[in-house]
PDB file of C-alpha atoms in Angstrom:
ATOM      1  CA  UNK A   1     -10.645   5.738   2.510  1.00 62.00           C
ATOM      2  CA  UNK A   2     -13.110   8.613   2.996  1.00 68.00           C
ATOM      3  CA  UNK A   3     -16.188   7.309   1.096  1.00 69.00           C
ATOM      4  CA  UNK A   4     -16.468   4.905   3.115  1.00 72.00           C
ATOM      5  CA  UNK A   5     -16.676   6.530   5.762  1.00 74.00           C
ATOM      6  CA  UNK A   6     -19.683   9.670   4.167  1.00 73.00           C
ATOM      7  CA  UNK A   7     -21.054   5.616   3.381  1.00 73.00           C
ATOM      8  CA  UNK A   8     -21.653   5.381   6.975  1.00 77.00           C
ATOM      9  CA  UNK A   9     -24.845   5.127   9.096  1.00 78.00           C
ATOM     10  CA  UNK A  10     -22.822   5.792  12.316  1.00 90.00           C
ATOM     11  CA  UNK A  11     -19.908   7.144  14.285  1.00 94.00           C
ATOM     12  CA  UNK A  12     -19.206   4.806  17.664  1.00 95.00           C
ATOM     13  CA  UNK A  13     -17.544   5.621  20.602  1.00 97.00           C
ATOM     14  CA  UNK A  14     -15.433   2.501  21.499  1.00 96.00           C
ATOM     15  CA  UNK A  15     -14.236   1.983  25.176  1.00 97.00           C
ATOM     16  CA  UNK A  16     -11.266  -0.524  26.061  1.00 96.00           C
ATOM     17  CA  UNK A  17     -11.723  -4.055  26.719  1.00 95.00           C
ATOM     18  CA  UNK A  18     -15.605  -3.786  24.826  1.00 97.00           C
ATOM     19  CA  UNK A  19     -15.618  -6.032  21.454  1.00 96.00           C
ATOM     20  CA  UNK A  20     -16.804  -4.539  18.246  1.00 95.00           C
ATOM     21  CA  UNK A  21     -17.641  -7.692  17.340  1.00 94.00           C
ATOM     22  CA  UNK A  22     -16.865 -11.366  18.499  1.00 94.00           C
ATOM     23  CA  UNK A  23     -16.630 -14.362  16.175  1.00 92.00           C
ATOM     24  CA  UNK A  24     -19.691 -16.111  15.298  1.00 91.00           C
ATOM     25  CA  UNK A  25     -22.298 -13.406  15.694  1.00 92.00           C
ATOM     26  CA  UNK A  26     -24.631 -12.568  12.827  1.00 93.00           C
ATOM     27  CA  UNK A  27     -23.131  -9.399  11.408  1.00 91.00           C
ATOM     28  CA  UNK A  28     -24.577  -6.172  10.319  1.00 90.00           C
ATOM     29  CA  UNK A  29     -21.406  -3.775  10.088  1.00 91.00           C
ATOM     30  CA  UNK A  30     -17.980  -3.357   9.428  1.00 90.00           C
ATOM     31  CA  UNK A  31     -16.134  -0.398  11.382  1.00 94.00           C
ATOM     32  CA  UNK A  32     -13.461   1.776   9.980  1.00 92.00           C
ATOM     33  CA  UNK A  33     -11.221   3.122  12.741  1.00 94.00           C
ATOM     34  CA  UNK A  34     -11.429   6.394  13.597  1.00 95.00           C
ATOM     35  CA  UNK A  35      -8.937   6.646  16.714  1.00 96.00           C
ATOM     36  CA  UNK A  36      -8.071   5.145  19.047  1.00 95.00           C
ATOM     37  CA  UNK A  37      -6.392   0.528  18.300  1.00 93.00           C
ATOM     38  CA  UNK A  38      -8.871  -3.399  18.219  1.00 95.00           C
ATOM     39  CA  UNK A  39      -7.787  -6.248  18.245  1.00 93.00           C
ATOM     40  CA  UNK A  40      -8.549  -9.272  15.469  1.00 92.00           C
ATOM     41  CA  UNK A  41      -7.532 -12.071  17.299  1.00 91.00           C
ATOM     42  CA  UNK A  42      -8.918 -15.898  16.482  1.00 87.00           C
ATOM     43  CA  UNK A  43      -9.830 -19.040  18.429  1.00 82.00           C
ATOM     44  CA  UNK A  44      -9.440 -22.613  18.470  1.00 73.00           C
ATOM     45  CA  UNK A  45     -10.543 -25.205  19.421  1.00 69.00           C
ATOM     46  CA  UNK A  46      -8.431 -25.742  22.847  1.00 71.00           C
ATOM     47  CA  UNK A  47      -9.668 -21.937  23.290  1.00 72.00           C
ATOM     48  CA  UNK A  48      -6.037 -20.694  22.564  1.00 78.00           C
ATOM     49  CA  UNK A  49      -6.402 -17.494  21.571  1.00 83.00           C
ATOM     50  CA  UNK A  50      -4.206 -16.253  18.337  1.00 84.00           C
ATOM     51  CA  UNK A  51      -3.586 -12.710  16.986  1.00 87.00           C
ATOM     52  CA  UNK A  52      -4.222 -11.783  13.417  1.00 84.00           C
ATOM     53  CA  UNK A  53      -3.205  -7.994  13.514  1.00 86.00           C
ATOM     54  CA  UNK A  54      -3.545  -5.205  15.510  1.00 87.00           C
ATOM     55  CA  UNK A  55      -5.738  -2.328  13.146  1.00 89.00           C
ATOM     56  CA  UNK A  56      -5.153   1.744  14.295  1.00 88.00           C
ATOM     57  CA  UNK A  57      -7.308   4.426  12.625  1.00 90.00           C
ATOM     58  CA  UNK A  58      -8.218   4.001   8.774  1.00 87.00           C
ATOM     59  CA  UNK A  59      -7.894   0.599   9.230  1.00 88.00           C
ATOM     60  CA  UNK A  60     -11.093  -1.838   8.710  1.00 89.00           C
ATOM     61  CA  UNK A  61     -12.183  -3.984  10.100  1.00 91.00           C
ATOM     62  CA  UNK A  62     -15.026  -6.614   9.478  1.00 88.00           C
ATOM     63  CA  UNK A  63     -14.260  -6.742   5.915  1.00 80.00           C
ATOM     64  CA  UNK A  64     -15.072 -10.359   5.501  1.00 74.00           C
ATOM     65  CA  UNK A  65     -18.860 -10.950   6.058  1.00 75.00           C
ATOM     66  CA  UNK A  66     -19.107  -8.999   2.613  1.00 77.00           C
ATOM     67  CA  UNK A  67     -21.356 -10.957   0.050  1.00 80.00           C
ATOM     68  CA  UNK A  68     -21.544 -14.133   1.453  1.00 80.00           C
ATOM     69  CA  UNK A  69     -25.292 -15.471   2.908  1.00 82.00           C
ATOM     70  CA  UNK A  70     -26.011 -15.026   5.978  1.00 86.00           C
ATOM     71  CA  UNK A  71     -22.835 -13.348   7.122  1.00 88.00           C
ATOM     72  CA  UNK A  72     -21.283 -14.438  10.773  1.00 91.00           C
ATOM     73  CA  UNK A  73     -18.717 -12.313  12.184  1.00 91.00           C
ATOM     74  CA  UNK A  74     -15.097 -14.603  11.214  1.00 88.00           C
ATOM     75  CA  UNK A  75     -13.556 -12.807  14.425  1.00 91.00           C
ATOM     76  CA  UNK A  76     -12.466 -11.100  17.198  1.00 94.00           C
ATOM     77  CA  UNK A  77     -12.528  -7.370  17.280  1.00 96.00           C
ATOM     78  CA  UNK A  78     -11.785  -6.100  21.405  1.00 95.00           C
ATOM     79  CA  UNK A  79     -11.181  -2.465  22.154  1.00 96.00           C
ATOM     80  CA  UNK A  80      -7.508  -1.998  23.112  1.00 93.00           C
ATOM     81  CA  UNK A  81      -7.509   2.004  23.510  1.00 94.00           C
ATOM     82  CA  UNK A  82     -10.126   3.806  23.242  1.00 96.00           C
ATOM     83  CA  UNK A  83     -11.457   5.844  20.464  1.00 97.00           C
ATOM     84  CA  UNK A  84     -14.011   6.430  17.468  1.00 96.00           C
ATOM     85  CA  UNK A  85     -14.784   4.105  14.577  1.00 96.00           C
ATOM     86  CA  UNK A  86     -16.887   4.315  12.000  1.00 93.00           C
ATOM     87  CA  UNK A  87     -20.365   1.566  12.228  1.00 93.00           C
ATOM     88  CA  UNK A  88     -20.203   0.790   7.536  1.00 90.00           C
ATOM     89  CA  UNK A  89     -24.636  -1.731   6.877  1.00 90.00           C
ATOM     90  CA  UNK A  90     -23.116  -4.130   4.791  1.00 87.00           C
ATOM     91  CA  UNK A  91     -26.349  -4.737   2.320  1.00 87.00           C
ATOM     92  CA  UNK A  92     -25.698  -0.918   1.919  1.00 86.00           C
ATOM     93  CA  UNK A  93     -22.458  -0.984   1.217  1.00 84.00           C
ATOM     94  CA  UNK A  94     -23.032  -3.970  -1.200  1.00 85.00           C
ATOM     95  CA  UNK A  95     -25.057  -2.042  -3.137  1.00 86.00           C
ATOM     96  CA  UNK A  96     -22.409   1.867  -3.254  1.00 85.00           C
ATOM     97  CA  UNK A  97     -19.888  -1.069  -4.598  1.00 85.00           C
ATOM     98  CA  UNK A  98     -21.572  -1.537  -7.067  1.00 86.00           C
ATOM     99  CA  UNK A  99     -22.960   1.680  -8.088  1.00 87.00           C
ATOM    100  CA  UNK A 100     -19.481   3.614  -6.908  1.00 86.00           C
ATOM    101  CA  UNK A 101     -16.555   1.710 -10.080  1.00 86.00           C
ATOM    102  CA  UNK A 102     -13.901   4.367  -8.085  1.00 83.00           C
ATOM    103  CA  UNK A 103     -15.240   3.421  -3.795  1.00 83.00           C
ATOM    104  CA  UNK A 104     -14.796  -1.027  -5.219  1.00 85.00           C
ATOM    105  CA  UNK A 105     -11.171  -0.061  -7.186  1.00 85.00           C
ATOM    106  CA  UNK A 106      -9.677   0.994  -3.698  1.00 82.00           C
ATOM    107  CA  UNK A 107     -12.376  -1.321  -1.851  1.00 83.00           C
ATOM    108  CA  UNK A 108     -10.400  -4.258  -3.763  1.00 84.00           C
ATOM    109  CA  UNK A 109      -6.775  -3.113  -3.663  1.00 83.00           C
ATOM    110  CA  UNK A 110      -6.922  -2.324  -0.339  1.00 80.00           C
ATOM    111  CA  UNK A 111      -8.581  -6.193  -0.332  1.00 81.00           C
ATOM    112  CA  UNK A 112      -5.965  -7.481  -1.873  1.00 82.00           C
ATOM    113  CA  UNK A 113      -2.746  -5.939  -0.057  1.00 79.00           C
ATOM    114  CA  UNK A 114      -4.503  -7.158   3.340  1.00 76.00           C
ATOM    115  CA  UNK A 115      -4.913 -11.109   2.433  1.00 79.00           C
ATOM    116  CA  UNK A 116      -2.163 -10.060   1.059  1.00 77.00           C
ATOM    117  CA  UNK A 117      -0.137  -9.191   4.212  1.00 75.00           C
ATOM    118  CA  UNK A 118      -1.815 -11.803   5.924  1.00 74.00           C
ATOM    119  CA  UNK A 119      -0.090 -14.937   3.793  1.00 76.00           C
ATOM    120  CA  UNK A 120       2.854 -13.569   5.131  1.00 74.00           C
ATOM    121  CA  UNK A 121       2.018 -13.695   8.279  1.00 73.00           C
ATOM    122  CA  UNK A 122       0.932 -17.634   8.442  1.00 72.00           C
ATOM    123  CA  UNK A 123       4.263 -17.783   6.267  1.00 73.00           C
ATOM    124  CA  UNK A 124       6.130 -17.168   8.857  1.00 69.00           C
ATOM    125  CA  UNK A 125       4.371 -19.197  11.563  1.00 71.00           C
ATOM    126  CA  UNK A 126       4.389 -22.203   9.014  1.00 71.00           C
ATOM    127  CA  UNK A 127       7.605 -22.097   8.083  1.00 71.00           C
ATOM    128  CA  UNK A 128       9.660 -20.347  10.470  1.00 72.00           C
ATOM    129  CA  UNK A 129       8.635 -22.833  14.014  1.00 79.00           C
ATOM    130  CA  UNK A 130       8.497 -21.367  17.593  1.00 85.00           C
ATOM    131  CA  UNK A 131      11.715 -18.855  16.790  1.00 87.00           C
ATOM    132  CA  UNK A 132      10.755 -17.730  13.431  1.00 85.00           C
ATOM    133  CA  UNK A 133       6.905 -16.978  14.820  1.00 87.00           C
ATOM    134  CA  UNK A 134       8.949 -14.748  17.804  1.00 92.00           C
ATOM    135  CA  UNK A 135      11.222 -12.648  14.796  1.00 91.00           C
ATOM    136  CA  UNK A 136       9.340 -12.330  12.450  1.00 88.00           C
ATOM    137  CA  UNK A 137       6.566 -10.903  15.076  1.00 91.00           C
ATOM    138  CA  UNK A 138       8.748  -8.655  16.506  1.00 94.00           C
ATOM    139  CA  UNK A 139      10.527  -6.990  12.905  1.00 92.00           C
ATOM    140  CA  UNK A 140       6.910  -6.478  12.142  1.00 89.00           C
ATOM    141  CA  UNK A 141       6.513  -4.396  14.958  1.00 92.00           C
ATOM    142  CA  UNK A 142       9.326  -2.547  14.222  1.00 93.00           C
ATOM    143  CA  UNK A 143       7.747  -1.585  11.323  1.00 89.00           C
ATOM    144  CA  UNK A 144       4.687  -1.016  12.148  1.00 88.00           C
ATOM    145  CA  UNK A 145       5.238   0.858  16.020  1.00 90.00           C
ATOM    146  CA  UNK A 146       9.593   1.393  15.710  1.00 92.00           C
ATOM    147  CA  UNK A 147      10.763   4.406  16.056  1.00 93.00           C
ATOM    148  CA  UNK A 148      15.160   4.706  15.757  1.00 93.00           C
ATOM    149  CA  UNK A 149      17.213   6.139  18.741  1.00 93.00           C
ATOM    150  CA  UNK A 150      21.158   5.258  19.297  1.00 91.00           C
ATOM    151  CA  UNK A 151      20.716   2.490  21.152  1.00 92.00           C
ATOM    152  CA  UNK A 152      18.274   1.086  18.166  1.00 94.00           C
ATOM    153  CA  UNK A 153      14.699   0.724  18.232  1.00 96.00           C
ATOM    154  CA  UNK A 154      12.058   1.180  20.682  1.00 96.00           C
ATOM    155  CA  UNK A 155       8.676  -0.016  19.358  1.00 94.00           C
ATOM    156  CA  UNK A 156       6.456   2.157  20.641  1.00 90.00           C
ATOM    157  CA  UNK A 157       3.546  -0.024  22.557  1.00 86.00           C
ATOM    158  CA  UNK A 158       3.603  -1.845  25.777  1.00 87.00           C
ATOM    159  CA  UNK A 159       3.014  -5.670  24.962  1.00 88.00           C
ATOM    160  CA  UNK A 160       3.918  -8.451  27.264  1.00 91.00           C
ATOM    161  CA  UNK A 161       4.856 -11.587  26.843  1.00 92.00           C
ATOM    162  CA  UNK A 162       1.566 -13.046  26.717  1.00 92.00           C
ATOM    163  CA  UNK A 163       0.848 -10.889  24.007  1.00 91.00           C
ATOM    164  CA  UNK A 164       3.536 -12.273  21.833  1.00 91.00           C
ATOM    165  CA  UNK A 165       2.270 -15.237  22.096  1.00 89.00           C
ATOM    166  CA  UNK A 166      -0.496 -15.126  20.672  1.00 87.00           C
ATOM    167  CA  UNK A 167       0.994 -13.303  18.272  1.00 86.00           C
ATOM    168  CA  UNK A 168       3.024 -16.228  17.121  1.00 84.00           C
ATOM    169  CA  UNK A 169       0.513 -19.587  19.120  1.00 79.00           C
ATOM    170  CA  UNK A 170       2.919 -20.266  21.246  1.00 83.00           C
ATOM    171  CA  UNK A 171       2.588 -20.919  24.800  1.00 86.00           C
ATOM    172  CA  UNK A 172       3.914 -17.535  26.726  1.00 90.00           C
ATOM    173  CA  UNK A 173       6.436 -19.636  28.815  1.00 93.00           C
ATOM    174  CA  UNK A 174       8.478 -20.527  25.439  1.00 92.00           C
ATOM    175  CA  UNK A 175       8.362 -16.650  24.712  1.00 93.00           C
ATOM    176  CA  UNK A 176       9.595 -16.324  27.730  1.00 95.00           C
ATOM    177  CA  UNK A 177      12.431 -18.638  26.855  1.00 95.00           C
ATOM    178  CA  UNK A 178      13.403 -17.306  22.943  1.00 95.00           C
ATOM    179  CA  UNK A 179      12.881 -13.390  24.976  1.00 95.00           C
ATOM    180  CA  UNK A 180      16.063 -14.304  27.457  1.00 95.00           C
ATOM    181  CA  UNK A 181      17.578 -15.876  24.871  1.00 95.00           C
ATOM    182  CA  UNK A 182      17.748 -12.300  22.603  1.00 96.00           C
ATOM    183  CA  UNK A 183      18.212 -10.375  26.329  1.00 95.00           C
ATOM    184  CA  UNK A 184      21.497 -12.422  26.560  1.00 96.00           C
ATOM    185  CA  UNK A 185      22.974 -11.662  23.154  1.00 96.00           C
ATOM    186  CA  UNK A 186      22.374  -8.228  23.619  1.00 96.00           C
ATOM    187  CA  UNK A 187      19.655  -8.354  20.546  1.00 96.00           C
ATOM    188  CA  UNK A 188      16.807  -6.611  23.194  1.00 96.00           C
ATOM    189  CA  UNK A 189      16.712  -5.887  25.970  1.00 95.00           C
ATOM    190  CA  UNK A 190      12.816  -4.608  27.592  1.00 92.00           C
ATOM    191  CA  UNK A 191      11.733  -2.153  29.887  1.00 87.00           C
ATOM    192  CA  UNK A 192       9.072  -1.106  31.248  1.00 83.00           C
ATOM    193  CA  UNK A 193       6.716  -3.496  28.810  1.00 82.00           C
ATOM    194  CA  UNK A 194       8.696  -1.738  25.845  1.00 90.00           C
ATOM    195  CA  UNK A 195      11.294  -3.341  23.233  1.00 95.00           C
ATOM    196  CA  UNK A 196      14.318  -2.422  22.100  1.00 96.00           C
ATOM    197  CA  UNK A 197      15.692  -4.147  19.717  1.00 97.00           C
ATOM    198  CA  UNK A 198      19.491  -3.736  18.547  1.00 97.00           C
ATOM    199  CA  UNK A 199      20.140  -5.797  16.519  1.00 96.00           C
ATOM    200  CA  UNK A 200      17.500  -6.222  13.658  1.00 94.00           C
ATOM    201  CA  UNK A 201      19.589  -7.679  11.291  1.00 93.00           C
ATOM    202  CA  UNK A 202      20.038 -10.621  13.765  1.00 94.00           C
ATOM    203  CA  UNK A 203      16.075 -11.692  13.373  1.00 92.00           C
ATOM    204  CA  UNK A 204      16.043 -10.661  10.144  1.00 90.00           C
ATOM    205  CA  UNK A 205      19.380 -13.558   8.753  1.00 89.00           C
ATOM    206  CA  UNK A 206      17.986 -15.699  11.757  1.00 87.00           C
ATOM    207  CA  UNK A 207      13.964 -16.599   9.353  1.00 83.00           C
ATOM    208  CA  UNK A 208      15.778 -15.672   5.887  1.00 80.00           C
ATOM    209  CA  UNK A 209      13.537 -12.578   5.964  1.00 79.00           C
ATOM    210  CA  UNK A 210      13.132 -11.524   2.010  1.00 76.00           C
ATOM    211  CA  UNK A 211      12.246  -7.864   2.659  1.00 75.00           C
ATOM    212  CA  UNK A 212       9.682  -7.992   2.284  1.00 73.00           C
ATOM    213  CA  UNK A 213       7.779  -4.649   1.953  1.00 69.00           C
ATOM    214  CA  UNK A 214       6.721  -2.386   4.413  1.00 71.00           C
ATOM    215  CA  UNK A 215       3.314  -1.796   3.383  1.00 71.00           C
ATOM    216  CA  UNK A 216       3.126  -6.375   4.190  1.00 66.00           C
ATOM    217  CA  UNK A 217       5.122  -6.384   6.462  1.00 77.00           C
ATOM    218  CA  UNK A 218       3.933  -5.422   9.589  1.00 77.00           C
ATOM    219  CA  UNK A 219       1.596  -5.756  12.497  1.00 76.00           C
ATOM    220  CA  UNK A 220      -1.642  -4.484  11.258  1.00 68.00           C
TER     221      UNK A 220
END
């Protein structure tokens, strides 16, 4: 990652509510997040937004534009927490990867891990229905942002029902109903938009969780 940052041409401030790039925009740079958080999402034909990952320090965004003709960004990258990012010119990076085998190896390894994470997310969305998608998202949130305390696993980022719906690719009303059922069963509780998971095993059992390594089962 340090080599990628060295290859960057500038460090930019990123401000909550702005976009690093938008879907369909001509792609000239990819970015390494140095601080703050960036939400990667995709819009479908009906205008519904699907959250794909929440990026934080040392994550790469805009990487799928490499080695393509007339590259354009495939997703939206919206800043959800102020910070900084290193901007790497795509053409310069492609040349650097040709000339630096160590960097090329590290980048390919990162891409392989990223693709595996993406495949497991879409598997959960497609194979397990609405409940499975929600339960999987809660498990992934716990792996990425959870801290274990006496009363359960506290997810230390505020998240709304609409955010969860966007991660699951379903309607907010459906998510609200399913969360209500989980609260009634004592599986979770919610305090100030922060979720506490009291029974993680229940969620895993309901989706026949394969206990994938945490590096693949996360929200990032």
